Short mmCIF file of C-alpha atoms and ligand atoms in Angstrom, two decimals:
data_model
loop_
_atom_site.label_atom_id
_atom_site.label_comp_id
_atom_site.label_asym_id
_atom_site.label_seq_id
_atom_site.Cartn_x
_atom_site.Cartn_y
_atom_site.Cartn_z
CA UNK R 1 -132.42 -35.16 -77.91
CA UNK R 2 -128.70 -35.86 -78.04
CA UNK R 3 -127.25 -37.74 -75.04
CA UNK R 4 -123.72 -37.18 -73.73
CA UNK R 5 -121.71 -39.73 -71.72
CA UNK R 6 -118.91 -39.93 -69.22
CA UNK R 7 -115.71 -41.21 -70.81
CA UNK R 8 -113.48 -43.46 -68.75
CA UNK R 9 -110.51 -45.35 -70.18
CA UNK R 10 -111.56 -44.29 -73.67
CA UNK R 11 -115.05 -45.85 -73.30
CA UNK R 12 -118.46 -44.23 -72.94
CA UNK R 13 -119.80 -45.10 -69.50
CA UNK R 14 -123.39 -44.73 -68.29
CA UNK R 15 -124.72 -44.65 -64.75
CA UNK R 16 -128.38 -44.80 -65.69
CA UNK R 17 -129.01 -41.45 -64.06
CA UNK R 18 -129.18 -38.35 -66.26
CA UNK R 19 -129.65 -34.60 -66.09
CA UNK R 20 -130.74 -32.01 -68.65
CA UNK R 21 -128.57 -29.20 -70.01
CA UNK R 22 -130.41 -25.90 -70.47
CA UNK R 23 -129.96 -23.32 -73.23
CA UNK R 24 -129.89 -20.06 -71.24
CA UNK R 25 -131.21 -18.06 -74.20
CA UNK R 26 -134.63 -19.72 -73.89
CA UNK R 27 -134.61 -21.85 -70.71
CA UNK R 28 -135.18 -25.10 -72.65
CA UNK R 29 -133.38 -28.39 -72.01
CA UNK R 30 -131.63 -29.21 -75.30
CA UNK R 31 -129.34 -32.13 -74.36
CA UNK R 32 -129.21 -34.96 -71.84
CA UNK R 33 -126.08 -35.88 -69.94
CA UNK R 34 -125.24 -39.04 -68.00
CA UNK R 35 -124.43 -38.21 -64.41
CA UNK R 36 -121.46 -39.94 -62.78
CA UNK R 37 -121.67 -41.58 -59.36
CA UNK R 38 -118.98 -42.08 -56.74
CA UNK R 39 -118.07 -45.56 -58.08
CA UNK R 40 -117.39 -43.94 -61.44
CA UNK R 41 -115.06 -41.44 -59.76
CA UNK R 42 -113.06 -44.44 -58.50
CA UNK R 43 -113.10 -46.02 -61.96
CA UNK R 44 -111.92 -42.83 -63.64
CA UNK R 45 -109.11 -42.27 -61.14
CA UNK R 46 -108.06 -45.94 -61.44
CA UNK R 47 -107.98 -45.62 -65.26
CA UNK R 48 -105.86 -42.46 -65.03
CA UNK R 49 -103.53 -44.16 -62.52
CA UNK R 50 -103.14 -47.22 -64.74
CA UNK R 51 -102.34 -45.03 -67.76
CA UNK R 52 -99.84 -42.87 -65.86
CA UNK R 53 -96.92 -45.31 -65.91
CA UNK R 54 -96.71 -45.50 -69.72
CA UNK R 55 -97.73 -41.90 -70.41
CA UNK R 56 -95.19 -40.44 -68.01
CA UNK R 57 -92.47 -42.44 -69.76
CA UNK R 58 -93.27 -41.09 -73.24
CA UNK R 59 -90.64 -38.78 -74.70
CA UNK R 60 -91.03 -35.02 -74.74
CA UNK R 61 -91.25 -35.17 -78.54
CA UNK R 62 -94.02 -37.77 -78.44
CA UNK R 63 -96.12 -35.72 -76.04
CA UNK R 64 -95.55 -32.57 -78.09
CA UNK R 65 -96.77 -34.37 -81.21
CA UNK R 66 -99.88 -35.73 -79.48
CA UNK R 67 -100.79 -32.32 -78.10
CA UNK R 68 -100.35 -30.68 -81.51
CA UNK R 69 -102.64 -33.42 -82.88
CA UNK R 70 -105.24 -32.42 -80.27
CA UNK R 71 -104.91 -28.78 -81.40
CA UNK R 72 -105.50 -29.89 -85.00
CA UNK R 73 -108.57 -31.92 -83.96
CA UNK R 74 -110.00 -28.90 -82.12
CA UNK R 75 -109.50 -26.84 -85.25
CA UNK R 76 -111.15 -29.44 -87.49
CA UNK R 77 -114.19 -29.43 -85.16
CA UNK R 78 -114.26 -25.68 -84.52
CA UNK R 79 -117.73 -24.97 -85.93
CA UNK R 80 -119.33 -27.82 -83.97
CA UNK R 81 -117.59 -26.81 -80.74
CA UNK R 82 -118.58 -23.16 -81.17
CA UNK R 83 -122.23 -24.10 -81.58
CA UNK R 84 -122.08 -26.27 -78.45
CA UNK R 85 -120.37 -23.53 -76.41
CA UNK R 86 -122.97 -20.97 -77.47
CA UNK R 87 -125.86 -23.35 -76.79
CA UNK R 88 -124.69 -24.26 -73.28
CA UNK R 89 -123.19 -20.94 -72.09
CA UNK R 90 -125.36 -18.45 -74.00
CA UNK R 91 -122.29 -16.49 -75.14
CA UNK R 92 -122.59 -15.15 -78.68
CA UNK R 93 -120.66 -16.73 -81.53
CA UNK R 94 -118.72 -13.48 -82.02
CA UNK R 95 -119.71 -11.17 -79.18
CA UNK R 96 -118.78 -7.78 -77.76
CA UNK R 97 -115.22 -6.89 -78.74
CA UNK R 98 -114.90 -10.30 -80.43
CA UNK R 99 -115.33 -12.14 -77.12
CA UNK R 100 -117.57 -15.11 -77.88
CA UNK R 101 -117.50 -18.80 -78.62
CA UNK R 102 -115.25 -18.16 -81.64
CA UNK R 103 -112.70 -16.73 -79.26
CA UNK R 104 -113.25 -19.57 -76.80
CA UNK R 105 -112.57 -22.28 -79.37
CA UNK R 106 -109.91 -20.26 -81.21
CA UNK R 107 -108.16 -19.56 -77.90
CA UNK R 108 -108.35 -23.25 -77.01
CA UNK R 109 -106.57 -24.13 -80.25
CA UNK R 110 -103.90 -21.46 -79.75
CA UNK R 111 -103.26 -22.42 -76.11
CA UNK R 112 -103.00 -26.10 -77.06
CA UNK R 113 -100.34 -25.55 -79.73
CA UNK R 114 -98.42 -23.10 -77.54
CA UNK R 115 -98.43 -25.48 -74.56
CA UNK R 116 -97.27 -28.37 -76.77
CA UNK R 117 -94.06 -26.49 -77.52
CA UNK R 118 -93.14 -25.71 -73.91
CA UNK R 119 -90.15 -27.49 -72.44
CA UNK R 120 -89.08 -28.63 -68.99
CA UNK R 121 -85.31 -28.28 -69.17
CA UNK R 122 -82.98 -30.01 -66.72
CA UNK R 123 -81.31 -27.46 -64.45
CA UNK R 124 -77.60 -28.12 -63.93
CA UNK R 125 -76.61 -26.79 -60.53
CA UNK R 126 -73.09 -28.23 -60.42
CA UNK R 127 -70.97 -30.12 -62.92
CA UNK R 128 -67.33 -30.48 -61.92
CA UNK R 129 -64.77 -32.98 -60.60
CA UNK R 130 -66.44 -33.10 -57.20
CA UNK R 131 -70.09 -33.70 -58.09
CA UNK R 132 -72.83 -33.48 -60.62
CA UNK R 133 -76.11 -31.99 -59.43
CA UNK R 134 -79.05 -31.89 -61.78
CA UNK R 135 -82.64 -30.90 -61.08
CA UNK R 136 -85.39 -32.67 -63.01
CA UNK R 137 -89.07 -31.80 -63.34
CA UNK R 138 -91.20 -34.92 -62.90
CA UNK R 139 -94.95 -35.34 -63.44
CA UNK R 140 -97.09 -35.59 -60.32
CA UNK R 141 -99.38 -38.48 -61.26
CA UNK R 142 -103.17 -38.16 -61.54
CA UNK R 143 -104.45 -34.60 -61.89
CA UNK R 144 -108.13 -33.82 -61.25
CA UNK R 145 -109.45 -30.76 -63.09
CA UNK R 146 -112.66 -29.11 -61.83
CA UNK R 147 -114.07 -26.38 -64.06
CA UNK R 148 -116.79 -23.69 -63.92
CA UNK R 149 -119.52 -22.70 -66.38
CA UNK R 150 -118.32 -19.38 -67.79
CA UNK R 151 -115.54 -20.55 -70.17
CA UNK R 152 -115.99 -24.32 -70.04
CA UNK R 153 -113.87 -25.41 -73.01
CA UNK R 154 -111.14 -22.79 -72.67
CA UNK R 155 -110.62 -23.49 -68.97
CA UNK R 156 -110.62 -27.25 -69.63
CA UNK R 157 -107.81 -26.69 -72.15
CA UNK R 158 -105.91 -24.48 -69.69
CA UNK R 159 -106.02 -27.29 -67.13
CA UNK R 160 -105.58 -30.35 -69.29
CA UNK R 161 -102.86 -29.35 -71.77
CA UNK R 162 -100.05 -28.46 -69.34
CA UNK R 163 -100.98 -31.47 -67.18
CA UNK R 164 -100.60 -33.82 -70.16
CA UNK R 165 -97.55 -32.00 -71.51
CA UNK R 166 -95.74 -32.57 -68.21
CA UNK R 167 -96.60 -36.31 -68.32
CA UNK R 168 -99.58 -36.50 -65.95
CA UNK R 169 -102.89 -38.21 -66.62
CA UNK R 170 -106.18 -36.40 -66.00
CA UNK R 171 -109.75 -36.77 -64.79
CA UNK R 172 -111.82 -33.71 -65.63
CA UNK R 173 -115.14 -32.78 -64.06
CA UNK R 174 -116.91 -29.93 -65.85
CA UNK R 175 -119.71 -27.88 -64.33
CA UNK R 176 -123.04 -29.75 -64.66
CA UNK R 177 -124.39 -26.53 -66.18
CA UNK R 178 -121.96 -26.67 -69.14
CA UNK R 179 -120.54 -30.19 -69.64
CA UNK R 180 -121.10 -30.65 -73.36
CA UNK R 181 -118.17 -29.01 -75.16
CA UNK R 182 -115.82 -30.63 -72.64
CA UNK R 183 -117.31 -34.08 -73.31
CA UNK R 184 -117.09 -33.54 -77.07
CA UNK R 185 -113.46 -32.48 -76.65
CA UNK R 186 -112.62 -35.62 -74.63
CA UNK R 187 -114.38 -37.79 -77.24
CA UNK R 188 -112.15 -36.29 -79.94
CA UNK R 189 -109.05 -36.70 -77.83
CA UNK R 190 -109.84 -40.35 -77.12
CA UNK R 191 -108.88 -41.08 -80.72
CA UNK R 192 -105.48 -39.45 -80.19
CA UNK R 193 -104.40 -40.35 -76.65
CA UNK R 194 -104.00 -43.84 -75.14
CA UNK R 195 -107.03 -44.99 -73.06
CA UNK R 196 -107.14 -43.58 -69.53
CA UNK R 197 -104.83 -40.61 -70.16
CA UNK R 198 -107.79 -38.20 -70.22
CA UNK R 199 -111.16 -39.12 -68.64
CA UNK R 200 -114.30 -37.03 -68.12
CA UNK R 201 -116.92 -37.51 -65.44
CA UNK R 202 -119.90 -35.24 -64.96
CA UNK R 203 -121.98 -34.28 -61.98
CA UNK R 204 -122.48 -31.77 -59.21
CA UNK R 205 -120.49 -30.79 -56.14
CA UNK R 206 -120.61 -34.34 -54.72
CA UNK R 207 -118.53 -35.61 -57.66
CA UNK R 208 -116.07 -32.73 -57.22
CA UNK R 209 -115.84 -33.53 -53.51
CA UNK R 210 -115.16 -37.21 -54.20
CA UNK R 211 -112.29 -36.21 -56.49
CA UNK R 212 -110.94 -33.68 -54.00
CA UNK R 213 -110.61 -36.22 -51.24
CA UNK R 214 -109.62 -39.20 -53.40
CA UNK R 215 -106.43 -40.75 -52.05
CA UNK R 216 -105.11 -41.59 -55.53
CA UNK R 217 -105.39 -38.05 -56.96
CA UNK R 218 -102.11 -36.12 -56.68
CA UNK R 219 -103.19 -32.64 -57.71
CA UNK R 220 -106.34 -30.61 -58.13
CA UNK R 221 -106.48 -27.73 -60.56
CA UNK R 222 -109.65 -25.80 -59.85
CA UNK R 223 -111.25 -22.73 -61.39
CA UNK R 224 -114.38 -21.48 -59.70
CA UNK R 225 -115.66 -19.64 -56.67
CA UNK R 226 -113.59 -18.80 -53.60
CA UNK R 227 -115.86 -20.77 -51.26
CA UNK R 228 -115.56 -23.93 -53.36
CA UNK R 229 -111.79 -23.37 -53.45
CA UNK R 230 -111.74 -23.40 -49.65
CA UNK R 231 -113.77 -26.62 -49.56
CA UNK R 232 -111.44 -28.27 -52.03
CA UNK R 233 -108.36 -27.17 -50.10
CA UNK R 234 -109.76 -28.74 -46.95
CA UNK R 235 -110.71 -32.01 -48.67
CA UNK R 236 -107.35 -32.16 -50.45
CA UNK R 237 -105.35 -32.00 -47.23
CA UNK R 238 -105.72 -35.71 -46.35
CA UNK R 239 -103.06 -36.83 -48.85
CA UNK R 240 -101.37 -33.43 -49.31
CA UNK R 241 -102.55 -32.89 -52.88
CA UNK R 242 -100.86 -30.13 -54.85
CA UNK R 243 -103.31 -27.33 -55.66
CA UNK R 244 -103.77 -24.61 -58.22
CA UNK R 245 -106.77 -22.49 -57.23
CA UNK R 246 -108.04 -19.89 -59.70
CA UNK R 247 -110.86 -18.28 -57.75
CA UNK R 248 -113.21 -15.34 -57.91
CA UNK R 249 -112.13 -11.81 -58.69
CA UNK R 250 -113.45 -8.34 -58.00
CA UNK R 251 -111.07 -6.42 -60.21
CA UNK R 252 -110.79 -2.66 -59.80
CA UNK R 253 -110.17 -0.35 -62.73
CA UNK R 254 -108.80 3.07 -61.76
CA UNK R 255 -109.23 5.90 -64.25
CA UNK R 256 -106.90 8.86 -63.72
CA UNK R 257 -107.81 12.47 -64.47
CA UNK R 258 -105.73 12.68 -67.67
CA UNK R 259 -107.54 10.20 -69.95
CA UNK R 260 -109.38 10.96 -73.15
CA UNK R 261 -112.89 9.96 -72.07
CA UNK R 262 -114.22 9.12 -75.54
CA UNK R 263 -111.21 6.92 -76.25
CA UNK R 264 -111.20 4.92 -73.03
CA UNK R 265 -114.97 4.49 -72.58
CA UNK R 266 -115.42 1.68 -75.18
CA UNK R 267 -112.38 -0.14 -73.80
CA UNK R 268 -113.66 0.11 -70.23
CA UNK R 269 -117.11 -0.96 -71.34
CA UNK R 270 -115.80 -4.04 -73.13
CA UNK R 271 -113.56 -4.94 -70.17
CA UNK R 272 -116.55 -4.88 -67.82
CA UNK R 273 -119.26 -6.32 -70.06
CA UNK R 274 -117.71 -8.93 -72.36
CA UNK R 275 -119.29 -12.33 -71.79
CA UNK R 276 -121.91 -10.41 -69.81
CA UNK R 277 -119.42 -9.77 -67.00
CA UNK R 278 -119.12 -13.52 -66.41
CA UNK R 279 -115.35 -13.68 -66.64
CA UNK R 280 -113.14 -13.95 -63.58
CA UNK R 281 -110.93 -11.08 -64.76
CA UNK R 282 -113.68 -8.73 -65.93
CA UNK R 283 -113.47 -5.18 -64.65
CA UNK R 284 -115.94 -5.27 -61.74
CA UNK R 285 -115.47 -1.95 -59.88
CA UNK R 286 -114.64 1.24 -61.72
CA UNK R 287 -113.03 4.14 -59.79
CA UNK R 288 -113.13 7.39 -61.78
CA UNK R 289 -111.56 10.74 -60.94
CA UNK R 290 -114.14 13.43 -60.15
CA UNK R 291 -112.88 15.75 -62.92
CA UNK R 292 -114.11 13.36 -65.65
CA UNK R 293 -116.68 11.40 -63.66
CA UNK R 294 -119.92 12.67 -65.23
CA UNK R 295 -118.53 12.63 -68.78
CA UNK R 296 -117.35 9.03 -68.46
CA UNK R 297 -120.62 7.90 -66.82
CA UNK R 298 -122.52 9.41 -69.73
CA UNK R 299 -120.36 7.62 -72.32
CA UNK R 300 -120.66 4.27 -70.52
CA UNK R 301 -124.44 4.65 -70.25
CA UNK R 302 -124.66 5.40 -73.97
CA UNK R 303 -122.73 2.22 -74.77
CA UNK R 304 -124.87 0.14 -72.38
CA UNK R 305 -128.05 1.37 -74.04
CA UNK R 306 -126.88 0.58 -77.57
CA UNK R 307 -125.15 -2.79 -77.15
CA UNK R 308 -126.97 -5.57 -79.06
CA UNK R 309 -128.51 -8.21 -76.77
CA UNK R 310 -130.10 -11.49 -77.82
CA UNK R 311 -129.73 -15.19 -78.55
CA UNK R 312 -126.01 -15.74 -79.14
CA UNK R 313 -126.75 -17.91 -82.20
CA UNK R 314 -128.03 -14.80 -84.02
CA UNK R 315 -125.62 -12.77 -86.15
CA UNK R 316 -124.55 -9.44 -84.73
CA UNK R 317 -125.51 -10.18 -81.11
CA UNK R 318 -122.93 -8.73 -78.70
CA UNK R 319 -124.27 -9.90 -75.33
CA UNK R 320 -126.25 -13.07 -74.65
CA UNK R 321 -128.10 -14.14 -71.52
CA UNK R 322 -126.56 -14.90 -68.14
CA UNK R 323 -125.56 -18.55 -68.05
CA UNK R 324 -128.02 -19.69 -65.39
CA UNK R 325 -131.03 -18.70 -63.34
CA UNK R 326 -129.16 -18.72 -60.02
CA UNK R 327 -126.62 -16.20 -61.37
CA UNK R 328 -129.49 -14.04 -62.65
CA UNK R 329 -130.92 -14.07 -59.12
CA UNK R 330 -127.53 -13.04 -57.61
CA UNK R 331 -127.24 -10.12 -60.03
CA UNK R 332 -130.86 -9.06 -59.45
CA UNK R 333 -130.31 -9.12 -55.69
CA UNK R 334 -127.11 -7.02 -55.86
CA UNK R 335 -128.84 -4.48 -58.09
CA UNK R 336 -131.76 -4.22 -55.64
CA UNK R 337 -129.27 -3.61 -52.83
CA UNK R 338 -127.59 -0.87 -54.90
CA UNK R 339 -130.98 0.77 -55.44
CA UNK R 340 -131.80 0.61 -51.74
CA UNK R 341 -128.46 2.27 -50.98
CA UNK R 342 -128.95 5.28 -53.23
CA UNK R 343 -127.21 4.09 -56.40
CA UNK R 344 -127.97 6.33 -59.38
CA UNK R 345 -129.04 4.11 -62.29
CA UNK R 346 -127.85 5.60 -65.56
CA UNK R 347 -128.49 2.50 -67.71
CA UNK R 348 -130.42 -0.75 -67.24
CA UNK R 349 -131.25 -2.05 -63.77
CA UNK R 350 -133.67 -4.88 -64.51
CA UNK R 351 -134.00 -8.39 -65.97
CA UNK R 352 -135.31 -8.55 -69.54
CA UNK R 353 -138.69 -10.23 -69.79
CA UNK R 354 -138.90 -13.61 -71.49
CA UNK R 355 -137.85 -17.22 -70.97
CA UNK R 356 -134.11 -16.62 -71.25
CA UNK R 357 -131.85 -15.40 -68.44
CA UNK R 358 -131.29 -11.89 -69.81
CA UNK R 359 -130.42 -8.79 -67.77
CA UNK R 360 -130.19 -5.28 -69.18
CA UNK R 361 -126.59 -3.94 -69.16
CA UNK R 362 -126.50 -1.75 -66.09
CA UNK R 363 -124.33 1.20 -65.03
CA UNK R 364 -124.78 2.51 -61.49
CA UNK R 365 -123.19 5.77 -60.33
CA UNK R 366 -122.70 7.21 -56.83
CA UNK R 367 -122.01 3.95 -54.98
CA UNK R 368 -119.18 3.74 -52.45
CA UNK R 369 -116.87 1.12 -50.97
CA UNK R 370 -118.92 -0.78 -48.39
CA UNK R 371 -121.90 -1.20 -50.71
CA UNK R 372 -122.41 -4.82 -51.64
CA UNK R 373 -122.19 -4.26 -55.40
CA UNK R 374 -118.74 -2.72 -54.91
CA UNK R 375 -117.44 -5.19 -52.34
CA UNK R 376 -118.82 -8.44 -53.79
CA UNK R 377 -118.22 -10.11 -57.14
CA UNK R 378 -121.35 -9.56 -59.29
CA UNK R 379 -120.38 -11.85 -62.21
CA UNK R 380 -122.98 -10.20 -64.42
CA UNK R 381 -123.66 -7.22 -66.74
CA UNK R 382 -123.61 -4.57 -64.02
CA UNK R 383 -120.83 -2.16 -63.12
CA UNK R 384 -120.65 0.30 -60.22
CA UNK R 385 -118.84 3.56 -61.06
CA UNK R 386 -117.30 5.09 -57.95
CA UNK R 387 -116.15 8.73 -57.77
CA UNK R 388 -112.81 9.60 -56.16
CA UNK R 389 -110.89 12.83 -55.71
CA UNK R 390 -107.56 11.85 -54.21
CA UNK R 391 -105.18 9.71 -56.28
CA UNK R 392 -102.89 9.19 -53.28
CA UNK R 393 -105.53 7.15 -51.45
CA UNK R 394 -107.23 5.36 -54.33
CA UNK R 395 -104.83 2.40 -54.53
CA UNK R 396 -105.32 1.71 -50.82
CA UNK R 397 -109.09 1.77 -51.32
CA UNK R 398 -108.92 -0.63 -54.25
CA UNK R 399 -106.62 -2.94 -52.27
CA UNK R 400 -109.02 -3.14 -49.34
CA UNK R 401 -111.06 -5.76 -51.18
CA UNK R 402 -110.28 -9.35 -50.24
CA UNK R 403 -109.94 -10.41 -53.92
CA UNK R 404 -106.66 -10.11 -55.78
CA UNK R 405 -107.02 -11.45 -59.31
CA UNK R 406 -106.50 -8.45 -61.60
CA UNK R 407 -106.63 -4.68 -61.68
CA UNK R 408 -105.96 -1.82 -64.08
CA UNK R 409 -104.85 1.80 -64.28
CA UNK R 410 -106.03 4.03 -67.12
CA UNK R 411 -104.01 7.13 -67.99
CA UNK R 412 -102.40 8.98 -70.88
CA UNK R 413 -99.17 8.96 -68.86
CA UNK R 414 -97.93 5.36 -68.97
CA UNK R 415 -95.05 5.95 -66.54
CA UNK R 416 -97.38 7.38 -63.93
CA UNK R 417 -99.86 4.55 -64.48
CA UNK R 418 -97.23 1.78 -64.33
CA UNK R 419 -95.95 3.06 -60.97
CA UNK R 420 -99.49 2.87 -59.57
CA UNK R 421 -100.12 -0.54 -61.19
CA UNK R 422 -97.22 -2.01 -59.23
CA UNK R 423 -98.93 -1.00 -56.00
CA UNK R 424 -102.11 -2.97 -56.78
CA UNK R 425 -102.43 -6.19 -54.77
CA UNK R 426 -103.32 -8.56 -57.58
CA UNK R 427 -101.86 -11.27 -59.80
CA UNK R 428 -102.01 -9.21 -63.00
CA UNK R 429 -102.18 -5.42 -63.28
CA UNK R 430 -102.82 -3.90 -66.69
CA UNK R 431 -102.19 -0.35 -67.92
CA UNK R 432 -104.80 0.95 -70.38
CA UNK R 433 -106.25 -2.53 -70.77
CA UNK R 434 -107.99 -5.09 -68.57
CA UNK R 435 -108.35 -8.87 -68.63
CA UNK R 436 -106.02 -9.35 -71.60
CA UNK R 437 -104.34 -12.72 -71.18
CA UNK R 438 -102.00 -14.71 -73.41
CA UNK R 439 -100.52 -18.22 -73.38
CA UNK R 440 -96.96 -17.15 -72.52
CA UNK R 441 -97.63 -14.81 -69.55
CA UNK R 442 -98.45 -16.24 -66.09
CA UNK R 443 -101.96 -15.60 -64.79
CA UNK R 444 -103.31 -16.26 -61.31
CA UNK R 445 -104.61 -14.61 -58.18
CA UNK R 446 -103.37 -13.53 -54.78
CA UNK R 447 -105.32 -13.06 -51.53
CA UNK R 448 -108.77 -14.70 -51.74
CA UNK R 449 -108.47 -15.10 -55.53
CA UNK R 450 -106.33 -18.17 -54.96
CA UNK R 451 -102.77 -19.24 -55.59
CA UNK R 452 -100.66 -20.79 -58.28
CA UNK R 453 -100.50 -19.60 -61.86
CA UNK R 454 -101.50 -20.89 -65.25
CA UNK R 455 -99.88 -20.43 -68.71
CA UNK R 456 -96.38 -20.52 -70.06
CA UNK R 457 -93.44 -22.15 -68.34
CA UNK R 458 -94.54 -20.92 -64.91
CA UNK R 459 -97.90 -22.62 -65.39
CA UNK R 460 -96.37 -25.83 -66.74
CA UNK R 461 -94.08 -26.13 -63.72
CA UNK R 462 -97.15 -26.36 -61.46
CA UNK R 463 -97.80 -29.84 -62.88
CA UNK R 464 -94.39 -31.12 -61.80
CA UNK R 465 -92.33 -31.81 -58.72
CA UNK R 466 -88.61 -31.24 -58.53
CA UNK R 467 -86.18 -34.08 -58.18
CA UNK R 468 -82.56 -33.30 -57.43
CA UNK R 469 -80.02 -35.95 -58.46
CA UNK R 470 -76.59 -35.59 -56.92
CA UNK R 471 -73.73 -37.79 -58.11
CA UNK R 472 -70.75 -37.53 -55.82
CA UNK R 473 -67.54 -38.05 -57.76
CA UNK R 474 -64.89 -37.72 -55.07
P1 NAD O 1 -118.40 -23.02 -58.38
O1 NAD O 1 -117.29 -22.90 -57.41
O2 NAD O 1 -119.78 -23.05 -57.89
O3 NAD O 1 -118.24 -24.36 -59.25
C1 NAD O 1 -117.08 -24.65 -59.99
C2 NAD O 1 -116.94 -26.16 -60.12
O4 NAD O 1 -116.72 -26.72 -58.82
C3 NAD O 1 -118.15 -26.87 -60.69
O5 NAD O 1 -117.69 -27.91 -61.54
C4 NAD O 1 -118.83 -27.45 -59.45
O6 NAD O 1 -119.62 -28.59 -59.72
C5 NAD O 1 -117.63 -27.81 -58.60
N1 NAD O 1 -117.88 -27.87 -57.16
C6 NAD O 1 -118.83 -27.23 -56.43
N2 NAD O 1 -118.70 -27.51 -55.11
C7 NAD O 1 -117.63 -28.35 -55.00
C8 NAD O 1 -116.96 -28.97 -53.89
N3 NAD O 1 -117.38 -28.80 -52.65
N4 NAD O 1 -115.89 -29.73 -54.16
C9 NAD O 1 -115.42 -29.89 -55.42
N5 NAD O 1 -116.02 -29.35 -56.50
C10 NAD O 1 -117.10 -28.57 -56.31
O7 NAD O 1 -118.15 -21.83 -59.41
P2 NAD O 1 -119.03 -21.42 -60.67
O8 NAD O 1 -120.28 -20.79 -60.14
O9 NAD O 1 -119.14 -22.58 -61.60
O10 NAD O 1 -118.09 -20.34 -61.38
C11 NAD O 1 -118.14 -18.97 -61.09
C12 NAD O 1 -116.98 -18.55 -60.21
O11 NAD O 1 -115.74 -18.97 -60.79
C13 NAD O 1 -116.85 -17.06 -60.04
O12 NAD O 1 -116.57 -16.73 -58.71
C14 NAD O 1 -115.62 -16.70 -60.89
O13 NAD O 1 -114.96 -15.54 -60.53
C15 NAD O 1 -114.80 -17.92 -60.74
N6 NAD O 1 -113.86 -18.04 -61.87
C16 NAD O 1 -112.54 -17.80 -61.63
C17 NAD O 1 -111.64 -17.86 -62.68
C18 NAD O 1 -110.17 -17.61 -62.48
O14 NAD O 1 -109.36 -17.92 -63.34
N7 NAD O 1 -109.75 -17.06 -61.37
C19 NAD O 1 -112.09 -18.18 -63.96
C20 NAD O 1 -113.44 -18.42 -64.15
C21 NAD O 1 -114.33 -18.36 -63.08
#
């Protein structure tokens, strides 16, 4: 069985203690990973600190070139990385609506090249006979990246590339459930970057905690659950670390009475079910006007019953298993609660028998705000469809949830929809789409979905601090 190592200062490092990585399609351990310990956290941070001085002094052009070289290396290893992502996450190679490991690796390549080209221009505030005032963007130092299991490689890229582009050095800790593609990526990068610029250490919450409170880490970029985000924020306070927290979402989709049901149903279905609902910005609560409610429920149920489920390595599979057993238990529990509260099951509703962590795509009608499946993030292939009659109150209802990652309005009247979208309390609001992200548009949450943004210039700036230089001339 292949063994994967921590990489510190460009070297493979072993602790002697290991854990197995499970393929969620069959429940079997298929790879062994070395687990880091707290001493290795210190070593990794020290290596990143030692590398920072030289790396932060490299020219913009040099860093651009290195990051493009990383993009090229990802592309050269695309097939291998896709197979690893599918094996460790369960997501299909292609997947529903093209959302699979091909998109994860392809997106990683695209984001890398786009981020390479971003600039951090000097802002000239004043330039005259009296004074010169210029504002510079400087790197922060050592950035710790802590990632979840749903999009392990893509999220690693989202964290690491802007950090490096701005001149920081990085220690990344992937989820112990999905460390492999990240380790393979760091191995490849070790041939491109100087030692210590990018390090990877693996392990559970204790390793994340050690990073979060480490006095020589300057920033944490974290993607994961809201509760872990709170823990990190607390631990990070000792030395006032900068934070970007991309946390859980419970995105509402609001369907107005004027849509063409047959046209929107596949789009809504894909927005809720791609990656088995295990995407932060999946559509997780669907509010549908009463005039089209039954028709849309019927269409969604038809799609749920015909979607192709199976091992993601197999051609044509659209949905794989859930990534882990604990998530399967969360989904099963929320579905049981929906049943107990009178939910009308129009598709699915049960785990699929076998060794893998499969759950039948599930559509539940007749739930209300206040039911757990509506109020809590399910992170699985289950969507509650909620009936409403009054458009004037529906935005307020959607906004009552404590999450604020994304939201969407669906309508044939774009002007009407855009006006409602602006009233949603969330970081991104889509019209006639949901969850569509791109490397040049900022993405992040409000309320309990976190703070800070990723992508584009706005995202890059989060890896810098401002320095104002004033030269007094008279
Ligand atoms: P999680 O919070 O359990 O774990 C995420 C990472 O944090 C893992 O690497 C874990 O080992 C580490 N960790 C756990 N406890 C820690 C602690 N006390 N200190 C430091 N690190 C710690 O989340 P998960 O279950 O891996 O991911 C699912 C969640 O992530 C969902 O809520 C989902 O919505 C959210 N998510 C959000 C986004 C976004 O961009 N907003 C993207 C993907 C996932």
